[in-house]
């Protein structure tokens, strides 16, 4: 049973009106809000709405170079444009603030044609009149369980690190799970006042397969009777301090030890509260609460296992107010599941569990917009992240009570899917190091990002010289990102596994939040201009080399180009102080072979064989990297008869070349180089968007169009370039075709970690075990 | 070694559980005059003490109504007596064995249950007695099959409820346990063990739960201040659990049709007790009733899931939790029938909690038959 109606605070009419809401942080973008939904539980209200956000984006537009083409004119112009972005807002607050919040919404809601608010949750009917009066919206009640499942499907599908396993004593208590590409089927155990067990088989097919009346209400009700403690949270706190062994009859109390022949250990509970029937003594509140918690958690865990077994399901998610982020109950449920399934089933919890009902209700109301046909992404800048709810464990949490928790999801322009060439999509983990489990690495990277912040702020301001308020905005950005870093220091699990990628992405989200969509636009432009001038010369000098010399020079050129990376601090220092730092100098900086990871000989041997059918190339930086490193390399592939698909970011991130920019660059290079020109014309060289706007790369969330192209062209080689895409992420990624991962390590700490030094080279060429070096499309040729 | 050509009296079987000690005693009724003369004074006094009383000390009870008459075992005919006392009194019991110089009788004391292990050393040091320790689940199954086979003084040992869907009017109906396998055996003592039994000697423990008779009594004692199982059951019989439990209709106003849940189904056990107002006005009887219903339904629910998972249709409930507890037996019969849509059948046995002790007793006789 999901009902929490009894939990509605009876004194809710005496609401706290004294709080003032900071409009910049809570209930943002109300001006364009539409499609409201509300989920009112026993103590918390969750509100959802859809809004459109005016956003600045950097666009590049090619000049008409046929008219005048002088040396000094830039290649393209950069302009800031307004773009409309769809965003979902979810806000969670205590029921006590509901009236204040409704007033605030009423005052700020302007251009809306919304007539209805979808409502769910046990408390919805109690506040129906208030909502209708304040907002002039008709309250339309939706089935609680349906909303719950819809919401659950939505977060599982759109938030990569939504589910986690709870490990009490581990360095990070939260072990985030990779979302399986197919989220169905699963079992959802919703522990409200009772327990509902729901089997979910598809978006619209689910069934309540069972339940139990022993749930959160039993813990609360019995607990209140036994301990005279009124509040649920207080009961949990009592329980966390108690010893159940004084109240429960254990196997050893009956046997004197363990029951060996059945494998039941002495510490196992034989009879919950079994000692309270016989002893004439008083029991402490803590001990009784603990015993009660064990009794209920074990019972629910046992039933969950029986149902999981009956329906042959291994993915079992737990939710409901009994769980809702409480470490104590997550631990006891996890323990119980481990015990009853002997580790075969893991108890999974959800980061946004508290929002499921309101997300579902919102989706019910938004069906005509068909939100499920889009991919959505969690906006780290606008989302509060997961908090530890144990006041003992985390003092920051206490300060949060009485405040607001937020989740914002951006509608992505493209639908995101797996790269079809992943060997095992269900076990693919993009990130190389999980900083939430590696305290040393976490410490370093948090420090590193904090150090780099000044530079980022400076560049952000410099990127908008015409806007006088840019400096003020940049300071707001600094404040926001610094606050995020501080939060992550205390709660590394706030947005799922903490990784270098998530730190970079969070920074991009924060920059966008304050309308710095592309701080590197001018730098990229300058570098692209400069590099283009050397292109023909570079190609010519390569053509003068012997075949074998050229192959090596191409790889070296690509690696040297990759040294030009403003994202890495060591490099940006050099570049800022010495603008003459040239391509040749970069080559000299490169480590001599053998490199840190050096599969060059195998690669060369492979090049002696037949050409690849099609190479998918995830490119990295603008300027020298793309123009003097990547293009000559691509040119050689094309000459060998290999089709090439260049995948670049959909939106800006650091100095990475965007799809937009790459189109212009390709045109310009094609104009200079007949090889590129014919390849473009004949569609042997194709540009696609990755769907990403991150300096890193998640191969499980790529543009659907890209996936289609990869399939159509029978892609048999994937090239991933750069530290962000090939080292911070995908270093261990296994592909079902040949792959080449190339990067220069431009961070001394990371180099040290990997056993190398600054500017060490990673050249990782991998062939899947079950694959011959050629695909079926080609007749194998053995080089003589 | 316990090999004795002719088993000497007295014949006992003992099951020492977490809460109760169950004792079966065979009283030979075919004692010849010669035998009577030879019978040592000690043995005679034990026989007289046990058979002429129905209560022993403050807490020992003989369940006279369960006595099995005119049994023939190992060539002797007599009556089987069923006696119980709290495990807390175990040390007093051992002391009595010592006082009466029980060890001089050279009998084997067959014991099962956890206490056989826990108290083994106490028997040895306090009363110079060696226990023959037996596995409690083996004993349970053997005892159950034996009692069913000898029948209850001419009547069937087993019964079920006719018309289980109507707990007010369901009728206890005797039946035979003929062709008993496979069966799901649910033993409800302080805790609960659930066994899938495929033959006399082939079974597995499927699972168990710590929410058993001990939980019912323990929580009742804490909530109502009662002291005995009888007291708790008596209160429960007079209570109304709907003042304590939150029903589906309390939440949805009626049935929850989306999931075809009846309005009268319990949505949250003790759910009303979240409200202070309702806590202040609830009666002890209502609390006891809710406790009984909660524990019983939960056992029913787990048993049903096990039956489905193990593909067994016959569910046999035993254990002392069911003693004088028609509320629970009827509720279990109802739950098995309702949730399985008539697929599952709940069976009960008259000697509820004594099968372990009977099984231990049978081992004693078995050991005497060995060469």
PDB file of N, CA and C in Angstrom, chain A residues 51 67 87 136 153 171 216-217 274 347 383 480 483 501-502 550 571 712:
ATOM      1  N   UNK A  51       8.838  23.858 -18.227  1.00  0.00           N
ATOM      2  CA  UNK A  51       9.028  25.240 -18.644  1.00  0.00           C
ATOM      3  C   UNK A  51       9.961  25.271 -19.840  1.00  0.00           C
ATOM      4  N   UNK A  67      33.962  35.833 -52.101  1.00  0.00           N
ATOM      5  CA  UNK A  67      34.015  37.268 -52.381  1.00  0.00           C
ATOM      6  C   UNK A  67      35.406  37.839 -52.091  1.00  0.00           C
ATOM      7  N   UNK A  87      12.628  22.256 -20.223  1.00  0.00           N
ATOM      8  CA  UNK A  87      13.175  21.787 -18.951  1.00  0.00           C
ATOM      9  C   UNK A  87      12.050  21.324 -18.020  1.00  0.00           C
ATOM     10  N   UNK A 136      -6.178  28.427  -9.138  1.00  0.00           N
ATOM     11  CA  UNK A 136      -7.260  28.425 -10.129  1.00  0.00           C
ATOM     12  C   UNK A 136      -7.050  27.318 -11.165  1.00  0.00           C
ATOM     13  N   UNK A 153      10.105   4.296 -14.364  1.00  0.00           N
ATOM     14  CA  UNK A 153      10.589   4.031 -15.726  1.00  0.00           C
ATOM     15  C   UNK A 153      11.362   5.233 -16.273  1.00  0.00           C
ATOM     16  N   UNK A 171      33.672   2.731   1.988  1.00  0.00           N
ATOM     17  CA  UNK A 171      34.115   4.127   1.942  1.00  0.00           C
ATOM     18  C   UNK A 171      33.035   4.992   1.309  1.00  0.00           C
ATOM     19  N   UNK A 216       5.902   0.198   6.611  1.00  0.00           N
ATOM     20  CA  UNK A 216       6.344   1.383   7.332  1.00  0.00           C
ATOM     21  C   UNK A 216       5.354   1.808   8.405  1.00  0.00           C
ATOM     22  N   UNK A 217       4.064   1.619   8.130  1.00  0.00           N
ATOM     23  CA  UNK A 217       3.040   1.969   9.106  1.00  0.00           C
ATOM     24  C   UNK A 217       3.102   1.082  10.338  1.00  0.00           C
ATOM     25  N   UNK A 274      11.137 -12.494  21.046  1.00  0.00           N
ATOM     26  CA  UNK A 274      10.962 -13.743  21.792  1.00  0.00           C
ATOM     27  C   UNK A 274      11.366 -13.629  23.249  1.00  0.00           C
ATOM     28  N   UNK A 347      19.569  -5.713  -3.407  1.00  0.00           N
ATOM     29  CA  UNK A 347      18.544  -4.689  -3.179  1.00  0.00           C
ATOM     30  C   UNK A 347      19.010  -3.402  -3.836  1.00  0.00           C
ATOM     31  N   UNK A 383      20.073  20.856  -9.950  1.00  0.00           N
ATOM     32  CA  UNK A 383      19.582  19.761  -9.116  1.00  0.00           C
ATOM     33  C   UNK A 383      20.359  19.680  -7.813  1.00  0.00           C
ATOM     34  N   UNK A 480      28.550  29.281  -7.744  1.00  0.00           N
ATOM     35  CA  UNK A 480      27.735  28.078  -7.911  1.00  0.00           C
ATOM     36  C   UNK A 480      28.615  26.830  -8.036  1.00  0.00           C
ATOM     37  N   UNK A 483      30.365  25.942  -4.878  1.00  0.00           N
ATOM     38  CA  UNK A 483      29.424  25.321  -3.948  1.00  0.00           C
ATOM     39  C   UNK A 483      29.178  23.858  -4.308  1.00  0.00           C
ATOM     40  N   UNK A 501      34.535  12.989 -15.367  1.00  0.00           N
ATOM     41  CA  UNK A 501      33.502  13.368 -16.328  1.00  0.00           C
ATOM     42  C   UNK A 501      32.380  14.169 -15.658  1.00  0.00           C
ATOM     43  N   UNK A 502      31.913  13.675 -14.506  1.00  0.00           N
ATOM     44  CA  UNK A 502      30.786  14.384 -13.876  1.00  0.00           C
ATOM     45  C   UNK A 502      31.224  15.760 -13.384  1.00  0.00           C
ATOM     46  N   UNK A 550      55.508   7.521 -42.996  1.00  0.00           N
ATOM     47  CA  UNK A 550      54.312   8.360 -42.955  1.00  0.00           C
ATOM     48  C   UNK A 550      53.320   7.864 -41.891  1.00  0.00           C
ATOM     49  N   UNK A 571      48.774  22.387 -19.743  1.00  0.00           N
ATOM     50  CA  UNK A 571      48.876  22.889 -21.099  1.00  0.00           C
ATOM     51  C   UNK A 571      48.392  24.328 -21.202  1.00  0.00           C
ATOM     52  N   UNK A 712      24.732   1.163 -40.564  1.00  0.00           N
ATOM     53  CA  UNK A 712      24.623   1.142 -42.039  1.00  0.00           C
ATOM     54  C   UNK A 712      25.969   0.929 -42.714  1.00  0.00           C
TER      55      UNK A 712
END
